[in-house]
Amino acid sequence: MTLKTGKFVNKAAVTAEGGVREEATHELIVGEVKLKMSIEGPNRRYVNRPGEYTISIVNEGDVGANNVSVSYDVPKDVKVDKISDSGLVRDNKITWMLGMVEAKTKRMVTFRLQASKAGEVTHKAVLTSDEQSELRAASRTVFKGVAGLALSIKDIVDPLDVKQEGSYEIVVRNTGTANANEVQIKAIVPKELRITDQKGPSKSKVQGGTVVFEPITLQPKKEVKFIVYVTAQKPGDVRFRVEMTAKELTSGPVAEEESTTIATP
């Protein structure tokens, strides 16, 4: 049976001999609990960047809600910290025991979340109370990875004698959390050196004094190595220059130089 809410008036009358009549009235107010819950936080976030999230509980009713508890399912590949209101973490779930939520009031609990992988994360919360068996809320956050490219050069032999063979090692690292796309290496060799060979993870060609490697895709936390072999032709203080381009390098190439001394034997 569903009870109606509102103000109800009960009247009672008693009549005795002699026409004596007594009346009495009693007002009864029947209220209800009206709970609402929502999860708020960033819709988009970068991987490994923490975001703040809030679960709001509103009682729009005219009586308090008793023994209110809220639980949040911690998604896979994320970590949570800075949990408010003495929330307890157990079995990949945060639980807040809020007790009474008074009528016409709002309670909020907060936590911080950080994802280690790119993708969409669904946030799910469940509320229970003595008056309401279960109330659910959900929201989503898309976590986006970002590439981070680092370039380094090392000459294996320095100084070089004229007619001596040498080589340059070029290492490209993706320190980010997403693929680096269309990564291309160009090695610009000074005229004092002659190119004799080159190796790398992709095909290459020599254009004058420049070695051009075909573009590659570099996965997160991976590195690749390119080697350019040379023979010294003339003495001098020379610069071996490398330029790296990639789809994510929107401001232009990244360039590094390595100095080498070529001496007369």
PDB file of C-alpha atoms in Angstrom:
ATOM      1  CA  MET A   1       0.000   0.000   0.000  1.00  0.00           C
ATOM      2  CA  THR A   2       1.335   3.429  -0.964  1.00  0.00           C
ATOM      3  CA  LEU A   3       0.868   6.174   1.555  1.00  0.00           C
ATOM      4  CA  LYS A   4      -0.173   9.574   0.304  1.00  0.00           C
ATOM      5  CA  THR A   5       1.863  12.530   1.454  1.00  0.00           C
ATOM      6  CA  GLY A   6       0.629  15.808   2.842  1.00  0.00           C
ATOM      7  CA  LYS A   7      -1.320  17.092   5.850  1.00  0.00           C
ATOM      8  CA  PHE A   8      -4.206  14.994   7.109  1.00  0.00           C
ATOM      9  CA  VAL A   9      -6.766  15.970   9.782  1.00  0.00           C
ATOM     10  CA  ASN A  10      -8.493  13.356  11.924  1.00  0.00           C
ATOM     11  CA  LYS A  11     -11.689  14.374  13.691  1.00  0.00           C
ATOM     12  CA  ALA A  12     -13.392  12.527  16.526  1.00  0.00           C
ATOM     13  CA  ALA A  13     -16.700  13.330  18.285  1.00  0.00           C
ATOM     14  CA  VAL A  14     -18.298  11.901  21.406  1.00  0.00           C
ATOM     15  CA  THR A  15     -21.944  12.449  22.361  1.00  0.00           C
ATOM     16  CA  ALA A  16     -23.186  11.721  25.877  1.00  0.00           C
ATOM     17  CA  GLU A  17     -26.585  11.672  27.519  1.00  0.00           C
ATOM     18  CA  GLY A  18     -28.139  15.029  27.843  1.00  0.00           C
ATOM     19  CA  GLY A  19     -26.839  16.157  24.480  1.00  0.00           C
ATOM     20  CA  VAL A  20     -23.305  16.730  25.647  1.00  0.00           C
ATOM     21  CA  ARG A  21     -20.907  16.577  22.667  1.00  0.00           C
ATOM     22  CA  GLU A  22     -17.152  16.731  22.616  1.00  0.00           C
ATOM     23  CA  GLU A  23     -15.000  17.023  19.471  1.00  0.00           C
ATOM     24  CA  ALA A  24     -11.281  16.687  18.972  1.00  0.00           C
ATOM     25  CA  THR A  25      -9.012  17.078  15.932  1.00  0.00           C
ATOM     26  CA  HIS A  26      -5.491  15.841  15.239  1.00  0.00           C
ATOM     27  CA  GLU A  27      -3.250  16.903  12.371  1.00  0.00           C
ATOM     28  CA  LEU A  28      -0.918  14.298  10.835  1.00  0.00           C
ATOM     29  CA  ILE A  29       1.802  15.311   8.376  1.00  0.00           C
ATOM     30  CA  VAL A  30       3.078  12.501   6.153  1.00  0.00           C
ATOM     31  CA  GLY A  31       6.316  13.317   4.349  1.00  0.00           C
ATOM     32  CA  GLU A  32       8.553  11.507   1.865  1.00  0.00           C
ATOM     33  CA  VAL A  33      12.192  11.236   0.928  1.00  0.00           C
ATOM     34  CA  LYS A  34      13.146  12.370  -2.591  1.00  0.00           C
ATOM     35  CA  LEU A  35      16.787  11.550  -3.259  1.00  0.00           C
ATOM     36  CA  LYS A  36      18.705  12.453  -6.393  1.00  0.00           C
ATOM     37  CA  MET A  37      22.339  11.688  -7.193  1.00  0.00           C
ATOM     38  CA  SER A  38      24.790  12.797  -9.905  1.00  0.00           C
ATOM     39  CA  ILE A  39      28.492  12.385 -10.746  1.00  0.00           C
ATOM     40  CA  GLU A  40      30.365  15.424 -12.019  1.00  0.00           C
ATOM     41  CA  GLY A  41      33.889  15.686 -13.376  1.00  0.00           C
ATOM     42  CA  PRO A  42      35.865  16.406 -16.545  1.00  0.00           C
ATOM     43  CA  ASN A  43      34.482  14.911 -19.763  1.00  0.00           C
ATOM     44  CA  ARG A  44      37.970  14.754 -21.270  1.00  0.00           C
ATOM     45  CA  ARG A  45      41.353  14.321 -19.648  1.00  0.00           C
ATOM     46  CA  TYR A  46      44.894  13.393 -20.631  1.00  0.00           C
ATOM     47  CA  VAL A  47      46.337  10.086 -19.466  1.00  0.00           C
ATOM     48  CA  ASN A  48      48.297  10.396 -16.192  1.00  0.00           C
ATOM     49  CA  ARG A  49      46.713  13.785 -15.459  1.00  0.00           C
ATOM     50  CA  PRO A  50      44.523  13.647 -12.313  1.00  0.00           C
ATOM     51  CA  GLY A  51      40.946  14.917 -12.400  1.00  0.00           C
ATOM     52  CA  GLU A  52      38.619  15.941  -9.586  1.00  0.00           C
ATOM     53  CA  TYR A  53      35.211  14.238  -9.334  1.00  0.00           C
ATOM     54  CA  THR A  54      32.166  15.018  -7.178  1.00  0.00           C
ATOM     55  CA  ILE A  55      29.188  12.834  -6.292  1.00  0.00           C
ATOM     56  CA  SER A  56      26.240  14.995  -5.225  1.00  0.00           C
ATOM     57  CA  ILE A  57      23.292  13.709  -3.193  1.00  0.00           C
ATOM     58  CA  VAL A  58      20.211  15.931  -2.898  1.00  0.00           C
ATOM     59  CA  ASN A  59      17.193  15.236  -0.719  1.00  0.00           C
ATOM     60  CA  GLU A  60      14.336  17.218  -2.245  1.00  0.00           C
ATOM     61  CA  GLY A  61      11.815  15.623   0.104  1.00  0.00           C
ATOM     62  CA  ASP A  62      10.338  16.999   3.293  1.00  0.00           C
ATOM     63  CA  VAL A  63      11.722  14.366   5.667  1.00  0.00           C
ATOM     64  CA  GLY A  64      15.266  13.160   6.219  1.00  0.00           C
ATOM     65  CA  ALA A  65      16.777  10.052   4.652  1.00  0.00           C
ATOM     66  CA  ASN A  66      18.312   7.585   7.084  1.00  0.00           C
ATOM     67  CA  ASN A  67      21.447   5.435   6.812  1.00  0.00           C
ATOM     68  CA  VAL A  68      22.487   6.812   3.448  1.00  0.00           C
ATOM     69  CA  SER A  69      25.516   5.132   1.871  1.00  0.00           C
ATOM     70  CA  VAL A  70      27.153   5.763  -1.503  1.00  0.00           C
ATOM     71  CA  SER A  71      29.541   3.443  -3.333  1.00  0.00           C
ATOM     72  CA  TYR A  72      31.676   4.108  -6.413  1.00  0.00           C
ATOM     73  CA  ASP A  73      33.119   1.330  -8.583  1.00  0.00           C
ATOM     74  CA  VAL A  74      36.775   2.121  -9.315  1.00  0.00           C
ATOM     75  CA  PRO A  75      37.343   1.451 -13.049  1.00  0.00           C
ATOM     76  CA  LYS A  76      40.187  -0.682 -14.373  1.00  0.00           C
ATOM     77  CA  ASP A  77      43.583   0.951 -15.043  1.00  0.00           C
ATOM     78  CA  VAL A  78      42.912   3.963 -12.818  1.00  0.00           C
ATOM     79  CA  LYS A  79      44.022   4.979  -9.357  1.00  0.00           C
ATOM     80  CA  VAL A  80      42.129   7.129  -6.879  1.00  0.00           C
ATOM     81  CA  ASP A  81      43.253   9.330  -4.011  1.00  0.00           C
ATOM     82  CA  LYS A  82      42.209  12.411  -2.016  1.00  0.00           C
ATOM     83  CA  ILE A  83      38.945  10.754  -1.006  1.00  0.00           C
ATOM     84  CA  SER A  84      36.730  12.993   1.114  1.00  0.00           C
ATOM     85  CA  ASP A  85      34.407  12.266   4.040  1.00  0.00           C
ATOM     86  CA  SER A  86      36.305   9.212   5.282  1.00  0.00           C
ATOM     87  CA  GLY A  87      35.486   7.162   2.212  1.00  0.00           C
ATOM     88  CA  LEU A  88      36.876   3.632   2.452  1.00  0.00           C
ATOM     89  CA  VAL A  89      38.501   1.772  -0.456  1.00  0.00           C
ATOM     90  CA  ARG A  90      38.029  -1.977  -0.577  1.00  0.00           C
ATOM     91  CA  ASP A  91      37.799  -4.479  -3.452  1.00  0.00           C
ATOM     92  CA  ASN A  92      38.006  -1.735  -6.109  1.00  0.00           C
ATOM     93  CA  LYS A  93      35.137   0.175  -4.532  1.00  0.00           C
ATOM     94  CA  ILE A  94      34.915   3.416  -2.544  1.00  0.00           C
ATOM     95  CA  THR A  95      32.169   3.508   0.085  1.00  0.00           C
ATOM     96  CA  TRP A  96      30.921   6.532   2.014  1.00  0.00           C
ATOM     97  CA  MET A  97      28.646   6.020   5.048  1.00  0.00           C
ATOM     98  CA  LEU A  98      26.804   9.345   5.213  1.00  0.00           C
ATOM     99  CA  GLY A  99      24.132   8.571   7.771  1.00  0.00           C
ATOM    100  CA  MET A 100      21.252  11.063   7.778  1.00  0.00           C
ATOM    101  CA  VAL A 101      20.683  13.392   4.828  1.00  0.00           C
ATOM    102  CA  GLU A 102      18.241  16.005   6.062  1.00  0.00           C
ATOM    103  CA  ALA A 103      15.283  17.247   4.036  1.00  0.00           C
ATOM    104  CA  LYS A 104      16.028  20.022   1.532  1.00  0.00           C
ATOM    105  CA  THR A 105      19.803  19.556   1.856  1.00  0.00           C
ATOM    106  CA  LYS A 106      22.682  18.555  -0.390  1.00  0.00           C
ATOM    107  CA  ARG A 107      25.672  16.401   0.455  1.00  0.00           C
ATOM    108  CA  MET A 108      28.784  16.030  -1.676  1.00  0.00           C
ATOM    109  CA  VAL A 109      31.701  13.594  -1.630  1.00  0.00           C
ATOM    110  CA  THR A 110      34.807  14.022  -3.746  1.00  0.00           C
ATOM    111  CA  PHE A 111      37.779  12.048  -4.991  1.00  0.00           C
ATOM    112  CA  ARG A 112      40.622  12.370  -7.470  1.00  0.00           C
ATOM    113  CA  LEU A 113      41.116   9.916 -10.319  1.00  0.00           C
ATOM    114  CA  GLN A 114      44.012   9.311 -12.715  1.00  0.00           C
ATOM    115  CA  ALA A 115      43.988   6.912 -15.684  1.00  0.00           C
ATOM    116  CA  SER A 116      47.097   5.104 -16.911  1.00  0.00           C
ATOM    117  CA  LYS A 117      45.696   4.171 -20.337  1.00  0.00           C
ATOM    118  CA  ALA A 118      43.836   5.986 -23.083  1.00  0.00           C
ATOM    119  CA  GLY A 119      40.160   5.219 -23.600  1.00  0.00           C
ATOM    120  CA  GLU A 120      36.679   5.889 -22.229  1.00  0.00           C
ATOM    121  CA  VAL A 121      36.017   5.355 -18.539  1.00  0.00           C
ATOM    122  CA  THR A 122      32.490   4.914 -17.169  1.00  0.00           C
ATOM    123  CA  HIS A 123      31.876   6.182 -13.643  1.00  0.00           C
ATOM    124  CA  LYS A 124      29.186   4.307 -11.691  1.00  0.00           C
ATOM    125  CA  ALA A 125      27.783   5.132  -8.267  1.00  0.00           C
ATOM    126  CA  VAL A 126      25.063   3.440  -6.200  1.00  0.00           C
ATOM    127  CA  LEU A 127      23.129   4.992  -3.274  1.00  0.00           C
ATOM    128  CA  THR A 128      21.103   3.128  -0.688  1.00  0.00           C
ATOM    129  CA  SER A 129      19.083   4.293   2.329  1.00  0.00           C
ATOM    130  CA  ASP A 130      16.418   2.973   4.666  1.00  0.00           C
ATOM    131  CA  GLU A 131      13.772   4.651   2.522  1.00  0.00           C
ATOM    132  CA  GLN A 132      15.198   3.871  -0.924  1.00  0.00           C
ATOM    133  CA  SER A 133      16.622   0.482  -1.808  1.00  0.00           C
ATOM    134  CA  GLU A 134      18.874   1.650  -4.652  1.00  0.00           C
ATOM    135  CA  LEU A 135      19.614   4.753  -6.712  1.00  0.00           C
ATOM    136  CA  ARG A 136      22.169   4.783  -9.520  1.00  0.00           C
ATOM    137  CA  ALA A 137      24.144   7.482 -11.338  1.00  0.00           C
ATOM    138  CA  ALA A 138      26.721   7.356 -14.121  1.00  0.00           C
ATOM    139  CA  SER A 139      28.963   9.590 -16.219  1.00  0.00           C
ATOM    140  CA  ARG A 140      31.871   9.166 -18.625  1.00  0.00           C
ATOM    141  CA  THR A 141      35.359  10.545 -19.165  1.00  0.00           C
ATOM    142  CA  VAL A 142      37.475  10.087 -22.282  1.00  0.00           C
ATOM    143  CA  PHE A 143      41.168   9.842 -21.418  1.00  0.00           C
ATOM    144  CA  LYS A 144      43.454  10.828 -24.259  1.00  0.00           C
ATOM    145  CA  GLY A 145      47.091   9.896 -24.684  1.00  0.00           C
ATOM    146  CA  VAL A 146      49.757  12.248 -26.013  1.00  0.00           C
ATOM    147  CA  ALA A 147      53.033  11.488 -27.753  1.00  0.00           C
ATOM    148  CA  GLY A 148      56.324  12.817 -26.376  1.00  0.00           C
ATOM    149  CA  LEU A 149      59.290  12.587 -28.729  1.00  0.00           C
ATOM    150  CA  ALA A 150      62.930  12.895 -27.687  1.00  0.00           C
ATOM    151  CA  LEU A 151      65.892  12.958 -30.090  1.00  0.00           C
ATOM    152  CA  SER A 152      69.551  12.291 -29.331  1.00  0.00           C
ATOM    153  CA  ILE A 153      72.755  11.877 -31.412  1.00  0.00           C
ATOM    154  CA  LYS A 154      76.106  10.357 -30.501  1.00  0.00           C
ATOM    155  CA  ASP A 155      79.257  10.077 -32.591  1.00  0.00           C
ATOM    156  CA  ILE A 156      80.876   6.717 -31.952  1.00  0.00           C
ATOM    157  CA  VAL A 157      84.436   7.903 -32.761  1.00  0.00           C
ATOM    158  CA  ASP A 158      85.670  11.439 -32.046  1.00  0.00           C
ATOM    159  CA  PRO A 159      88.114  12.698 -33.183  1.00  0.00           C
ATOM    160  CA  LEU A 160      88.387  11.074 -36.603  1.00  0.00           C
ATOM    161  CA  ASP A 161      91.466  10.902 -38.781  1.00  0.00           C
ATOM    162  CA  VAL A 162      91.201  11.584 -42.485  1.00  0.00           C
ATOM    163  CA  LYS A 163      90.176   8.357 -44.280  1.00  0.00           C
ATOM    164  CA  GLN A 164      89.099   6.827 -40.990  1.00  0.00           C
ATOM    165  CA  GLU A 165      85.614   5.298 -40.748  1.00  0.00           C
ATOM    166  CA  GLY A 166      83.129   6.499 -38.153  1.00  0.00           C
ATOM    167  CA  SER A 167      79.428   6.409 -37.403  1.00  0.00           C
ATOM    168  CA  TYR A 168      76.627   8.383 -35.794  1.00  0.00           C
ATOM    169  CA  GLU A 169      73.939   6.810 -33.640  1.00  0.00           C
ATOM    170  CA  ILE A 170      70.528   8.509 -33.693  1.00  0.00           C
ATOM    171  CA  VAL A 171      67.982   7.493 -31.052  1.00  0.00           C
ATOM    172  CA  VAL A 172      64.322   8.519 -31.056  1.00  0.00           C
ATOM    173  CA  ARG A 173      62.227   7.849 -27.937  1.00  0.00           C
ATOM    174  CA  ASN A 174      58.492   8.190 -27.419  1.00  0.00           C
ATOM    175  CA  THR A 175      58.160   9.084 -23.740  1.00  0.00           C
ATOM    176  CA  GLY A 176      54.426   9.798 -24.066  1.00  0.00           C
ATOM    177  CA  THR A 177      51.225   7.789 -23.730  1.00  0.00           C
ATOM    178  CA  ALA A 178      50.072   7.668 -27.373  1.00  0.00           C
ATOM    179  CA  ASN A 179      51.576   6.644 -30.720  1.00  0.00           C
ATOM    180  CA  ALA A 180      53.839   9.126 -32.481  1.00  0.00           C
ATOM    181  CA  ASN A 181      52.868   9.072 -36.144  1.00  0.00           C
ATOM    182  CA  GLU A 182      54.803   9.731 -39.355  1.00  0.00           C
ATOM    183  CA  VAL A 183      58.099  10.078 -37.504  1.00  0.00           C
ATOM    184  CA  GLN A 184      60.801  10.827 -40.054  1.00  0.00           C
ATOM    185  CA  ILE A 185      64.549  11.290 -39.653  1.00  0.00           C
ATOM    186  CA  LYS A 186      66.821  13.271 -41.957  1.00  0.00           C
ATOM    187  CA  ALA A 187      70.575  13.173 -41.348  1.00  0.00           C
ATOM    188  CA  ILE A 188      72.482  16.056 -42.960  1.00  0.00           C
ATOM    189  CA  VAL A 189      76.119  15.048 -43.361  1.00  0.00           C
ATOM    190  CA  PRO A 190      78.826  17.760 -43.737  1.00  0.00           C
ATOM    191  CA  LYS A 191      80.949  17.785 -46.912  1.00  0.00           C
ATOM    192  CA  GLU A 192      84.020  16.732 -44.939  1.00  0.00           C
ATOM    193  CA  LEU A 193      82.409  13.301 -44.469  1.00  0.00           C
ATOM    194  CA  ARG A 194      81.335  10.740 -47.069  1.00  0.00           C
ATOM    195  CA  ILE A 195      78.292   8.552 -46.456  1.00  0.00           C
ATOM    196  CA  THR A 196      79.099   4.845 -46.753  1.00  0.00           C
ATOM    197  CA  ASP A 197      76.015   3.128 -45.307  1.00  0.00           C
ATOM    198  CA  GLN A 198      72.947   3.593 -43.134  1.00  0.00           C
ATOM    199  CA  LYS A 199      70.680   1.383 -41.005  1.00  0.00           C
ATOM    200  CA  GLY A 200      67.364   1.908 -39.307  1.00  0.00           C
ATOM    201  CA  PRO A 201      63.836   0.575 -38.715  1.00  0.00           C
ATOM    202  CA  SER A 202      62.671   1.805 -42.137  1.00  0.00           C
ATOM    203  CA  LYS A 203      64.000   2.075 -45.662  1.00  0.00           C
ATOM    204  CA  SER A 204      66.282   4.977 -46.519  1.00  0.00           C
ATOM    205  CA  LYS A 205      67.791   6.831 -49.440  1.00  0.00           C
ATOM    206  CA  VAL A 206      70.706   9.196 -49.917  1.00  0.00           C
ATOM    207  CA  GLN A 207      70.045  12.571 -51.530  1.00  0.00           C
ATOM    208  CA  GLY A 208      73.368  14.332 -51.987  1.00  0.00           C
ATOM    209  CA  GLY A 209      74.746  14.718 -48.484  1.00  0.00           C
ATOM    210  CA  THR A 210      71.464  13.857 -46.757  1.00  0.00           C
ATOM    211  CA  VAL A 211      70.161  10.481 -45.576  1.00  0.00           C
ATOM    212  CA  VAL A 212      66.351  10.335 -45.529  1.00  0.00           C
ATOM    213  CA  PHE A 213      64.580   7.522 -43.657  1.00  0.00           C
ATOM    214  CA  GLU A 214      60.975   6.672 -44.452  1.00  0.00           C
ATOM    215  CA  PRO A 215      58.381   7.661 -41.802  1.00  0.00           C
ATOM    216  CA  ILE A 216      57.482   5.235 -39.011  1.00  0.00           C
ATOM    217  CA  THR A 217      54.962   4.937 -36.171  1.00  0.00           C
ATOM    218  CA  LEU A 218      56.559   4.859 -32.729  1.00  0.00           C
ATOM    219  CA  GLN A 219      54.569   3.351 -29.875  1.00  0.00           C
ATOM    220  CA  PRO A 220      54.532   4.797 -26.328  1.00  0.00           C
ATOM    221  CA  LYS A 221      57.578   4.045 -24.156  1.00  0.00           C
ATOM    222  CA  LYS A 222      59.485   2.646 -27.158  1.00  0.00           C
ATOM    223  CA  GLU A 223      62.663   3.773 -28.867  1.00  0.00           C
ATOM    224  CA  VAL A 224      64.267   3.205 -32.256  1.00  0.00           C
ATOM    225  CA  LYS A 225      67.847   3.557 -33.428  1.00  0.00           C
ATOM    226  CA  PHE A 226      69.250   4.843 -36.709  1.00  0.00           C
ATOM    227  CA  ILE A 227      72.951   4.585 -37.669  1.00  0.00           C
ATOM    228  CA  VAL A 228      74.753   6.517 -40.389  1.00  0.00           C
ATOM    229  CA  TYR A 229      78.240   5.290 -41.383  1.00  0.00           C
ATOM    230  CA  VAL A 230      80.794   7.741 -42.775  1.00  0.00           C
ATOM    231  CA  THR A 231      84.404   8.090 -43.841  1.00  0.00           C
ATOM    232  CA  ALA A 232      86.365  11.261 -43.058  1.00  0.00           C
ATOM    233  CA  GLN A 233      87.515  13.124 -46.201  1.00  0.00           C
ATOM    234  CA  LYS A 234      88.939  16.454 -45.040  1.00  0.00           C
ATOM    235  CA  PRO A 235      90.204  17.831 -41.711  1.00  0.00           C
ATOM    236  CA  GLY A 236      88.075  20.312 -39.797  1.00  0.00           C
ATOM    237  CA  ASP A 237      85.520  20.939 -37.048  1.00  0.00           C
ATOM    238  CA  VAL A 238      82.259  19.676 -38.521  1.00  0.00           C
ATOM    239  CA  ARG A 239      78.591  19.436 -37.505  1.00  0.00           C
ATOM    240  CA  PHE A 240      76.440  16.370 -38.150  1.00  0.00           C
ATOM    241  CA  ARG A 241      72.804  17.569 -38.116  1.00  0.00           C
ATOM    242  CA  VAL A 242      69.618  15.569 -37.646  1.00  0.00           C
ATOM    243  CA  GLU A 243      66.080  16.826 -38.238  1.00  0.00           C
ATOM    244  CA  MET A 244      63.034  14.959 -36.940  1.00  0.00           C
ATOM    245  CA  THR A 245      59.481  15.570 -38.119  1.00  0.00           C
ATOM    246  CA  ALA A 246      56.229  13.919 -37.016  1.00  0.00           C
ATOM    247  CA  LYS A 247      52.500  14.450 -37.330  1.00  0.00           C
ATOM    248  CA  GLU A 248      52.384  15.558 -33.703  1.00  0.00           C
ATOM    249  CA  LEU A 249      55.241  18.079 -34.104  1.00  0.00           C
ATOM    250  CA  THR A 250      52.966  20.823 -35.389  1.00  0.00           C
ATOM    251  CA  SER A 251      55.472  23.641 -34.799  1.00  0.00           C
ATOM    252  CA  GLY A 252      58.034  22.173 -37.191  1.00  0.00           C
ATOM    253  CA  PRO A 253      61.071  19.881 -37.071  1.00  0.00           C
ATOM    254  CA  VAL A 254      63.142  19.123 -33.993  1.00  0.00           C
ATOM    255  CA  ALA A 255      66.847  19.489 -34.765  1.00  0.00           C
ATOM    256  CA  GLU A 256      70.003  18.319 -33.007  1.00  0.00           C
ATOM    257  CA  GLU A 257      73.680  18.630 -33.949  1.00  0.00           C
ATOM    258  CA  GLU A 258      76.767  16.628 -32.997  1.00  0.00           C
ATOM    259  CA  SER A 259      80.246  18.131 -33.414  1.00  0.00           C
ATOM    260  CA  THR A 260      83.164  16.018 -34.649  1.00  0.00           C
ATOM    261  CA  THR A 261      86.795  16.894 -35.071  1.00  0.00           C
ATOM    262  CA  ILE A 262      88.553  15.500 -38.169  1.00  0.00           C
ATOM    263  CA  ALA A 263      92.320  15.543 -37.796  1.00  0.00           C
ATOM    264  CA  THR A 264      95.173  14.992 -40.229  1.00  0.00           C
ATOM    265  CA  PRO A 265      96.908  11.708 -39.358  1.00  0.00           C
TER     266      PRO A 265
END
